[in-house]
Structure formats: structure tokens, C-alpha cells
Amino acid sequence: MSKGKKLLEVKHLRKKFSDSEPLKDINCEIHEGEVISIIGSSGTGKSTFLRCINRLEKPTSGQIFFRGEEITDDPNVIRPLRQKIGMVFQSFNLFSNMSIIENIITGPILLRNFSQEEAIKKATALLEMVGLSQKANSYPDELSGGQKQRIAIIRTLAMEPEVILFDEPTSALDPRMVDEVLAFIRALATKENYAMLIVTHEMRFAENVSNRIFFMNEGLIYEEGTPQEIFHAPRRDATKIFVNRLKTYEKTLDDAEINLSMIQAGIERFARDQFMSRRKSMILQLIFEEMVYGQLINRYKKIPVTMKIMYDDVHDECDVKISYGGEKFNPLEEIVSISLIFLEGIVQKSEYNFDGENVLYFRTV
């Protein structure tokens, strides 16, 4: 994708709080139509970076330019700036005492001098676009989390911004509602010409929707590149470690911590984050439920047990390693169970080894 005109430029941005310094030296450019996902571990300054751009946080030092005009320190530019740089928060920030249509039209009327008729017309079209026109007169408390976030996004669109900042837009959602919001953002990125900066933990989404990826670490944009470069050929060590960790799910279970539903949800979330098929997700959960929870923990009390899932996205394969202590014990030979026979029949490979500890190994395709 060829770059459009430069919209934002950030030079040596620094933000220091009394007890931390999340941003030490941020430098970047954002162009018209670019979709940039910002990734990194929690606490690396991703949200603070967005809040500084939109002047919800005042930078400690450095410069921010919008279309060549410096916006870092001038309080007079903040209000018009926020009309051009919209922000979507993880917690929706809808006004609970206003109907949905009122939430959408208030900004354009008060800040953009739209007439009420113009604002309602635009809001109605946006509601139709996201399939929520029937909710125009409802209130936020009557909507699901996914619906609230779609309303928060179109409220931002109603202001006709040039840049949209998304601060972890799916983190407050039930896993079942994440996909509908991501699909809407993906559609915006594909069909519209907004520049977008998206702080997200949804890595496959970031890979599929972005022109560039910023990996933040140590208060810096530690590495940037195309999705292919960052996710499949990172250059720097911390990026390699971060990306490798994304493709691994590991859980150790003992007497103090066995929450079946939580672990099932964790496996399902891991599979969804990797864009695995529903079938593969079900196989991984079956391995956990039948082999780890049902046999090793409940029946034979082989505690602690560690289950590690390693995903190879190039070949779309999963390796599952289950390790546990005690004397040599091979459940593939010593347990007679219809469910385990079924399990061995649907995985590509199942093996057992003993070298000081018991290890079961499964491969799914």
C-alpha cells in the first residue's frame, strides 16, 4: 500500500508519572489511510501513547504534529484536535442517561455545528450500517457489550474524524462478542480511508488488518514493520520472545487451582486468537477434559500436571505436551476408555515417553 500524506508525526515523546515512565522516546509517522496495530506486553505504554496523541495526557516532553502543525502544548488546539482525532475506549464511555441516538448526535451538534436534522440523518445511516437501527431509542444499559462498542465506534465516526484511536476495543467484552466488533473494525479498515491506531491483544486480527505493526517495549517503539516482518521474521530479541509466547498456551494444575470452566475458556481463547478451526479448538479442549482433567487428575491423582499447547501457524498444526511426575505411567496403554480411544482416533499422533518424568505428546492438524 502506498503511503498517503503524513497526518501525524511524533518526535521524542516522553511521559513520566511520579512512579513510572511508560514512554521514554517515541518516534513515528502515521499517514492517511494507514492501519497500525500497537502490540506489546501490559504496562509498556500503549494506551498512554494514544492518550498523549489525543491530549488526554499531557506529554512530559517531545513533540506531536498533526498535518504539520504542532499540537503538543497549545491548549487552544485540544478541542478542535479531538474533532479530527477520534478515540474509542475499552469501556465504551457512553452516556447512560442518553438514548443511543442522543449519544451519537450530541458531539456533531455541539462541536461540529451540525443541525439536529443533519446529525440525526447521519446517525441513522451509521446505525443502519452496523445493524442497530432498531436500538436508536434504547439506552446503553439495554445493549450487550458488543452492541455498546459498535455504538461507541459509530459515535466517533459521526464526528467525521481523520484519525481513529482504538484503545483495546475488545478487552471489556465477553469472548462471544469480540468477533462482531473486530469484524466491524476490519470492515472500516478495508472499505474506508480512516487512519487507525489500534492497541490490541488480538494478534491474528492485528496481522490481518494492519499495514504496519508497532511493538512497544522499554518505553519505545522497540520494533516496527509489516505484519509479516513482525509476526514471522522479527529482528530483535524481545520481539522474538513476545511473538513466540503468543503461540504458546501453558497451564500447570495442582490441588489449589483446578477451575475447569476457566481453563476451558483459556484454551478456547488461545485457539480463537490463533484463528484455529472450530474442530481444532474442540480437539484441544477434549485432550484437556478427557486426558488431563478426567484421567490424570480426577481418576489417578497425578498432580501437578502441566499442559502446554504450541501452535505452528505456518503448517496449521498444534503440538500438545502433557507432563506429570511420579512413577512411570502410560495412560495410552493402561487406561481402557471409549473417550480415549476416540481421542486417539482424531489426533494425528499420540506418544508417551518417560525420562525422569511422564510425558504425553499429541499432534493435531
GROMACS .gro file of C-alpha atoms in nm:
model
  365
    1MET     CA    1   0.000   0.000   0.000
    2SER     CA    2   0.143   0.338  -0.100
    3LYS     CA    3   0.158   0.598   0.170
    4GLY     CA    4  -0.082   0.891   0.168
    5LYS     CA    5   0.001   1.231   0.307
    6LYS     CA    6   0.154   1.248   0.650
    7LEU     CA    7  -0.112   1.305   0.915
    8LEU     CA    8   0.070   1.261   1.245
    9GLU     CA    9   0.433   1.287   1.341
   10VAL     CA   10   0.569   1.212   1.686
   11LYS     CA   11   0.920   1.316   1.790
   12HIS     CA   12   1.096   1.209   2.110
   13LEU     CA   13   0.768   1.176   2.301
   14ARG     CA   14   0.816   1.114   2.672
   15LYS     CA   15   0.563   1.067   2.950
   16LYS     CA   16   0.670   1.038   3.312
   17PHE     CA   17   0.443   0.983   3.612
   18SER     CA   18   0.552   1.006   3.974
   19ASP     CA   19   0.620   0.632   3.995
   20SER     CA   20   0.680   0.525   3.634
   21GLU     CA   21   0.791   0.635   3.290
   22PRO     CA   22   0.584   0.443   3.034
   23LEU     CA   23   0.706   0.648   2.735
   24LYS     CA   24   1.077   0.725   2.711
   25ASP     CA   25   1.141   0.816   2.347
   26ILE     CA   26   0.859   0.756   2.097
   27ASN     CA   27   0.920   0.848   1.733
   28CYS     CA   28   0.689   0.766   1.442
   29GLU     CA   29   0.487   0.891   1.146
   30ILE     CA   30   0.129   0.800   1.054
   31HIS     CA   31  -0.008   0.859   0.705
   32GLU     CA   32  -0.355   0.889   0.555
   33GLY     CA   33  -0.533   0.557   0.527
   34GLU     CA   34  -0.278   0.361   0.732
   35VAL     CA   35  -0.393   0.100   0.980
   36ILE     CA   36  -0.133   0.049   1.252
   37SER     CA   37  -0.172  -0.201   1.534
   38ILE     CA   38   0.020  -0.137   1.854
   39ILE     CA   39   0.116  -0.451   2.043
   40GLY     CA   40   0.326  -0.538   2.343
   41SER     CA   41   0.303  -0.667   2.697
   42SER     CA   42   0.081  -0.497   2.955
   43GLY     CA   43   0.238  -0.187   3.107
   44THR     CA   44   0.451  -0.093   2.807
   45GLY     CA   45   0.278   0.242   2.748
   46LYS     CA   46   0.050   0.154   2.458
   47SER     CA   47  -0.262   0.325   2.597
   48THR     CA   48  -0.059   0.616   2.733
   49PHE     CA   49   0.077   0.671   2.382
   50LEU     CA   50  -0.275   0.704   2.239
   51ARG     CA   51  -0.385   0.930   2.524
   52CYS     CA   52  -0.090   1.162   2.459
   53ILE     CA   53  -0.176   1.184   2.089
   54ASN     CA   54  -0.532   1.285   2.174
   55ARG     CA   55  -0.406   1.510   2.456
   56LEU     CA   56  -0.596   1.321   2.725
   57GLU     CA   57  -0.250   1.304   2.881
   58LYS     CA   58  -0.005   1.591   2.862
   59PRO     CA   59   0.336   1.471   2.741
   60THR     CA   60   0.631   1.536   2.969
   61SER     CA   61   0.844   1.631   2.669
   62GLY     CA   62   0.868   1.579   2.296
   63GLN     CA   63   0.657   1.699   2.005
   64ILE     CA   64   0.338   1.587   1.830
   65PHE     CA   65   0.242   1.729   1.491
   66PHE     CA   66  -0.093   1.697   1.311
   67ARG     CA   67  -0.075   1.786   0.941
   68GLY     CA   68   0.246   1.975   1.010
   69GLU     CA   69   0.107   2.184   1.298
   70GLU     CA   70   0.249   2.123   1.643
   71ILE     CA   71  -0.023   2.028   1.890
   72THR     CA   72   0.191   1.934   2.190
   73ASP     CA   73   0.148   2.226   2.427
   74ASP     CA   74  -0.117   2.463   2.291
   75PRO     CA   75  -0.440   2.421   2.496
   76ASN     CA   76  -0.633   2.610   2.228
   77VAL     CA   77  -0.592   2.323   1.980
   78ILE     CA   78  -0.722   2.047   2.205
   79ARG     CA   79  -1.093   2.087   2.132
   80PRO     CA   80  -1.062   2.112   1.752
   81LEU     CA   81  -0.798   1.838   1.762
   82ARG     CA   82  -1.039   1.590   1.918
   83GLN     CA   83  -1.282   1.653   1.635
   84LYS     CA   84  -1.016   1.529   1.392
   85ILE     CA   85  -0.865   1.255   1.608
   86GLY     CA   86  -1.141   1.037   1.750
   87MET     CA   87  -1.089   0.784   2.026
   88VAL     CA   88  -1.271   0.461   2.107
   89PHE     CA   89  -1.221   0.341   2.463
   90GLN     CA   90  -1.225  -0.012   2.602
   91SER     CA   91  -1.502   0.081   2.848
   92PHE     CA   92  -1.737   0.233   2.583
   93ASN     CA   93  -1.785   0.571   2.767
   94LEU     CA   94  -2.145   0.608   2.653
   95PHE     CA   95  -2.371   0.848   2.844
   96SER     CA   96  -2.608   0.624   3.037
   97ASN     CA   97  -2.873   0.897   3.074
   98MET     CA   98  -2.897   0.949   2.696
   99SER     CA   99  -3.060   0.731   2.435
  100ILE     CA  100  -2.838   0.577   2.169
  101ILE     CA  101  -2.938   0.835   1.909
  102GLU     CA  102  -2.867   1.115   2.157
  103ASN     CA  103  -2.525   0.968   2.232
  104ILE     CA  104  -2.441   0.981   1.863
  105ILE     CA  105  -2.576   1.325   1.770
  106THR     CA  106  -2.461   1.529   2.071
  107GLY     CA  107  -2.099   1.566   1.957
  108PRO     CA  108  -2.171   1.666   1.596
  109ILE     CA  109  -2.430   1.924   1.709
  110LEU     CA  110  -2.222   2.080   1.988
  111LEU     CA  111  -1.874   2.055   1.837
  112ARG     CA  112  -1.920   2.036   1.459
  113ASN     CA  113  -2.221   2.272   1.430
  114PHE     CA  114  -2.438   2.012   1.257
  115SER     CA  115  -2.807   2.091   1.256
  116GLN     CA  116  -3.018   1.842   1.450
  117GLU     CA  117  -3.168   1.718   1.122
  118GLU     CA  118  -2.823   1.660   0.969
  119ALA     CA  119  -2.693   1.487   1.281
  120ILE     CA  120  -2.995   1.254   1.306
  121LYS     CA  121  -2.973   1.168   0.936
  122LYS     CA  122  -2.607   1.075   0.970
  123ALA     CA  123  -2.662   0.885   1.296
  124THR     CA  124  -2.948   0.688   1.140
  125ALA     CA  125  -2.729   0.588   0.845
  126LEU     CA  126  -2.449   0.478   1.078
  127LEU     CA  127  -2.689   0.274   1.291
  128GLU     CA  128  -2.817   0.101   0.979
  129MET     CA  129  -2.458   0.029   0.877
  130VAL     CA  130  -2.396  -0.169   1.197
  131GLY     CA  131  -2.741  -0.330   1.205
  132LEU     CA  132  -2.858  -0.144   1.515
  133SER     CA  133  -3.116   0.097   1.377
  134GLN     CA  134  -3.379  -0.067   1.599
  135LYS     CA  135  -3.178   0.043   1.905
  136ALA     CA  136  -3.191   0.417   1.830
  137ASN     CA  137  -3.424   0.495   2.120
  138SER     CA  138  -3.280   0.240   2.361
  139TYR     CA  139  -3.039   0.325   2.640
  140PRO     CA  140  -2.685   0.187   2.686
  141ASP     CA  141  -2.787  -0.040   2.975
  142GLU     CA  142  -3.025  -0.220   2.738
  143LEU     CA  143  -2.744  -0.321   2.499
  144SER     CA  144  -2.492  -0.604   2.504
  145GLY     CA  145  -2.123  -0.525   2.535
  146GLY     CA  146  -2.064  -0.581   2.165
  147GLN     CA  147  -2.352  -0.352   2.074
  148LYS     CA  148  -2.223  -0.082   2.309
  149GLN     CA  149  -1.880  -0.092   2.150
  150ARG     CA  150  -2.023  -0.069   1.799
  151ILE     CA  151  -2.225   0.234   1.913
  152ALA     CA  152  -1.909   0.387   2.064
  153ILE     CA  153  -1.732   0.341   1.730
  154ILE     CA  154  -2.006   0.497   1.520
  155ARG     CA  155  -2.035   0.783   1.769
  156THR     CA  156  -1.672   0.853   1.683
  157LEU     CA  157  -1.743   0.816   1.309
  158ALA     CA  158  -2.027   1.068   1.336
  159MET     CA  159  -1.767   1.335   1.416
  160GLU     CA  160  -1.603   1.267   1.076
  161PRO     CA  161  -1.251   1.226   1.214
  162GLU     CA  162  -0.937   1.183   1.008
  163VAL     CA  163  -0.769   0.952   1.260
  164ILE     CA  164  -0.933   0.697   1.491
  165LEU     CA  165  -0.753   0.572   1.801
  166PHE     CA  166  -0.875   0.237   1.938
  167ASP     CA  167  -0.766   0.162   2.294
  168GLU     CA  168  -0.809  -0.215   2.335
  169PRO     CA  169  -1.164  -0.202   2.193
  170THR     CA  170  -1.244  -0.566   2.276
  171SER     CA  171  -1.083  -0.607   2.619
  172ALA     CA  172  -1.406  -0.541   2.812
  173LEU     CA  173  -1.615  -0.777   2.601
  174ASP     CA  174  -1.736  -1.129   2.658
  175PRO     CA  175  -1.538  -1.359   2.422
  176ARG     CA  176  -1.856  -1.430   2.224
  177MET     CA  177  -1.891  -1.061   2.140
  178VAL     CA  178  -1.531  -0.995   2.038
  179ASP     CA  179  -1.567  -1.123   1.682
  180GLU     CA  180  -1.855  -0.890   1.590
  181VAL     CA  181  -1.659  -0.582   1.698
  182LEU     CA  182  -1.340  -0.696   1.525
  183ALA     CA  183  -1.537  -0.767   1.208
  184PHE     CA  184  -1.674  -0.413   1.212
  185ILE     CA  185  -1.329  -0.258   1.264
  186ARG     CA  186  -1.192  -0.480   0.988
  187ALA     CA  187  -1.467  -0.359   0.755
  188LEU     CA  188  -1.382   0.003   0.835
  189ALA     CA  189  -1.016  -0.062   0.767
  190THR     CA  190  -1.094  -0.229   0.436
  191LYS     CA  191  -1.362  -0.002   0.295
  192GLU     CA  192  -1.292   0.342   0.441
  193ASN     CA  193  -0.991   0.571   0.434
  194TYR     CA  194  -0.950   0.642   0.804
  195ALA     CA  195  -0.605   0.632   0.954
  196MET     CA  196  -0.626   0.400   1.254
  197LEU     CA  197  -0.404   0.325   1.550
  198ILE     CA  198  -0.527   0.015   1.730
  199VAL     CA  199  -0.395  -0.101   2.067
  200THR     CA  200  -0.492  -0.466   2.074
  201HIS     CA  201  -0.413  -0.806   2.223
  202GLU     CA  202  -0.590  -0.978   1.931
  203MET     CA  203  -0.277  -1.071   1.738
  204ARG     CA  204  -0.427  -1.250   1.441
  205PHE     CA  205  -0.664  -0.960   1.395
  206ALA     CA  206  -0.365  -0.722   1.405
  207GLU     CA  207  -0.185  -0.936   1.149
  208ASN     CA  208  -0.480  -0.943   0.912
  209VAL     CA  209  -0.597  -0.582   0.934
  210SER     CA  210  -0.277  -0.376   0.962
  211ASN     CA  211  -0.038  -0.212   0.720
  212ARG     CA  212   0.221  -0.177   0.995
  213ILE     CA  213   0.277  -0.309   1.346
  214PHE     CA  214   0.438  -0.116   1.631
  215PHE     CA  215   0.582  -0.345   1.900
  216MET     CA  216   0.627  -0.141   2.217
  217ASN     CA  217   0.879  -0.235   2.482
  218GLU     CA  218   1.101  -0.049   2.730
  219GLY     CA  219   0.916   0.279   2.670
  220LEU     CA  220   0.996   0.274   2.298
  221ILE     CA  221   0.855   0.161   1.969
  222TYR     CA  222   1.104  -0.120   2.002
  223GLU     CA  223   1.044  -0.262   1.654
  224GLU     CA  224   0.811  -0.174   1.369
  225GLY     CA  225   0.739  -0.337   1.037
  226THR     CA  226   0.480  -0.509   0.825
  227PRO     CA  227   0.271  -0.783   0.987
  228GLN     CA  228   0.482  -1.040   0.802
  229GLU     CA  229   0.803  -0.891   0.938
  230ILE     CA  230   0.688  -0.859   1.299
  231PHE     CA  231   0.495  -1.184   1.337
  232HIS     CA  232   0.704  -1.412   1.116
  233ALA     CA  233   1.053  -1.261   1.088
  234PRO     CA  234   1.115  -1.027   1.384
  235ARG     CA  235   1.468  -0.891   1.402
  236ARG     CA  236   1.510  -0.807   1.770
  237ASP     CA  237   1.528  -1.048   2.062
  238ALA     CA  238   1.246  -0.905   2.275
  239THR     CA  239   1.012  -0.911   1.974
  240LYS     CA  240   1.102  -1.273   1.902
  241ILE     CA  241   1.031  -1.370   2.263
  242PHE     CA  242   0.697  -1.185   2.262
  243VAL     CA  243   0.581  -1.335   1.931
  244ASN     CA  244   0.685  -1.687   2.033
  245ARG     CA  245   0.494  -1.654   2.361
  246LEU     CA  246   0.179  -1.562   2.166
  247LYS     CA  247   0.180  -1.904   2.004
  248THR     CA  248   0.205  -2.098   2.330
  249TYR     CA  249  -0.054  -2.177   2.596
  250GLU     CA  250   0.070  -2.336   2.917
  251LYS     CA  251  -0.112  -2.430   3.236
  252THR     CA  252   0.006  -2.619   3.544
  253LEU     CA  253  -0.266  -2.770   3.763
  254ASP     CA  254  -0.247  -2.875   4.125
  255ASP     CA  255  -0.487  -2.922   4.416
  256ALA     CA  256  -0.502  -2.548   4.483
  257GLU     CA  257  -0.602  -2.448   4.132
  258ILE     CA  258  -0.837  -2.660   3.926
  259ASN     CA  259  -1.108  -2.447   3.767
  260LEU     CA  260  -1.242  -2.649   3.476
  261SER     CA  261  -1.450  -2.377   3.310
  262MET     CA  262  -1.172  -2.117   3.336
  263ILE     CA  263  -0.918  -2.347   3.173
  264GLN     CA  264  -1.162  -2.447   2.900
  265ALA     CA  265  -1.224  -2.077   2.831
  266GLY     CA  266  -0.847  -2.015   2.823
  267ILE     CA  267  -0.791  -2.290   2.567
  268GLU     CA  268  -1.082  -2.166   2.358
  269ARG     CA  269  -0.948  -1.809   2.370
  270PHE     CA  270  -0.599  -1.926   2.270
  271ALA     CA  271  -0.742  -2.120   1.976
  272ARG     CA  272  -0.952  -1.824   1.867
  273ASP     CA  273  -0.659  -1.585   1.894
  274GLN     CA  274  -0.468  -1.813   1.656
  275PHE     CA  275  -0.767  -1.831   1.416
  276MET     CA  276  -0.776  -2.209   1.452
  277SER     CA  277  -1.071  -2.401   1.316
  278ARG     CA  278  -1.357  -2.489   1.549
  279ARG     CA  279  -1.266  -2.855   1.506
  280LYS     CA  280  -0.908  -2.799   1.623
  281SER     CA  281  -1.029  -2.597   1.922
  282MET     CA  282  -1.264  -2.878   2.021
  283ILE     CA  283  -0.985  -3.136   1.995
  284LEU     CA  284  -0.761  -2.930   2.225
  285GLN     CA  285  -1.040  -2.899   2.479
  286LEU     CA  286  -1.111  -3.271   2.451
  287ILE     CA  287  -0.744  -3.352   2.523
  288PHE     CA  288  -0.766  -3.139   2.835
  289GLU     CA  289  -1.106  -3.265   2.953
  290GLU     CA  290  -1.054  -3.636   2.889
  291MET     CA  291  -0.683  -3.690   2.941
  292VAL     CA  292  -0.569  -3.417   3.179
  293TYR     CA  293  -0.875  -3.347   3.391
  294GLY     CA  294  -1.072  -3.669   3.359
  295GLN     CA  295  -0.793  -3.928   3.387
  296LEU     CA  296  -0.467  -3.785   3.520
  297ILE     CA  297  -0.616  -3.551   3.780
  298ASN     CA  298  -0.955  -3.690   3.883
  299ARG     CA  299  -0.900  -4.062   3.841
  300TYR     CA  300  -0.529  -4.117   3.902
  301LYS     CA  301  -0.437  -3.802   4.105
  302LYS     CA  302  -0.125  -3.731   3.901
  303ILE     CA  303  -0.075  -3.380   4.039
  304PRO     CA  304   0.077  -3.146   3.941
  305VAL     CA  305   0.013  -3.179   3.567
  306THR     CA  306   0.139  -2.931   3.308
  307MET     CA  307  -0.032  -2.894   2.971
  308LYS     CA  308   0.150  -2.695   2.703
  309ILE     CA  309   0.000  -2.617   2.362
  310MET     CA  310   0.237  -2.499   2.088
  311TYR     CA  311   0.087  -2.370   1.764
  312ASP     CA  312   0.268  -2.371   1.429
  313ASP     CA  313   0.076  -2.119   1.219
  314VAL     CA  314   0.279  -2.192   0.906
  315HIS     CA  315   0.164  -2.557   0.893
  316ASP     CA  316  -0.155  -2.503   1.098
  317GLU     CA  317  -0.051  -2.771   1.346
  318CYS     CA  318  -0.074  -2.795   1.724
  319ASP     CA  319   0.160  -2.992   1.945
  320VAL     CA  320   0.029  -3.070   2.293
  321LYS     CA  321   0.274  -3.175   2.564
  322ILE     CA  322   0.138  -3.309   2.894
  323SER     CA  323   0.392  -3.373   3.168
  324TYR     CA  324   0.348  -3.515   3.517
  325GLY     CA  325   0.564  -3.669   3.788
  326GLY     CA  326   0.555  -3.992   3.979
  327GLU     CA  327   0.634  -4.345   3.871
  328LYS     CA  328   0.619  -4.446   3.507
  329PHE     CA  329   0.257  -4.443   3.398
  330ASN     CA  330   0.140  -4.457   3.035
  331PRO     CA  331  -0.236  -4.389   3.014
  332LEU     CA  332  -0.239  -4.469   2.642
  333GLU     CA  333  -0.172  -4.833   2.732
  334GLU     CA  334  -0.308  -4.866   3.084
  335ILE     CA  335  -0.645  -4.694   3.051
  336VAL     CA  336  -0.931  -4.855   2.861
  337SER     CA  337  -1.185  -4.583   2.780
  338ILE     CA  338  -1.410  -4.521   2.481
  339SER     CA  339  -1.342  -4.147   2.504
  340LEU     CA  340  -0.965  -4.203   2.495
  341ILE     CA  341  -0.997  -4.442   2.202
  342PHE     CA  342  -1.199  -4.173   2.025
  343LEU     CA  343  -0.936  -3.912   2.115
  344GLU     CA  344  -0.651  -4.119   1.971
  345GLY     CA  345  -0.856  -4.163   1.656
  346ILE     CA  346  -0.895  -3.791   1.584
  347VAL     CA  347  -0.539  -3.672   1.654
  348GLN     CA  348  -0.259  -3.714   1.403
  349LYS     CA  349  -0.013  -3.853   1.656
  350SER     CA  350  -0.012  -3.968   2.018
  351GLU     CA  351   0.302  -4.076   2.202
  352TYR     CA  352   0.426  -4.146   2.554
  353ASN     CA  353   0.781  -4.112   2.689
  354PHE     CA  354   0.942  -4.144   3.030
  355ASP     CA  355   1.272  -3.976   3.110
  356GLY     CA  356   1.254  -3.892   3.478
  357GLU     CA  357   0.900  -3.762   3.426
  358ASN     CA  358   0.598  -3.882   3.235
  359VAL     CA  359   0.532  -3.703   2.906
  360LEU     CA  360   0.237  -3.743   2.673
  361TYR     CA  361   0.254  -3.587   2.331
  362PHE     CA  362  -0.030  -3.523   2.084
  363ARG     CA  363  -0.033  -3.354   1.744
  364THR     CA  364  -0.347  -3.212   1.585
  365VAL     CA  365  -0.396  -3.095   1.228
   0.00000   0.00000   0.00000
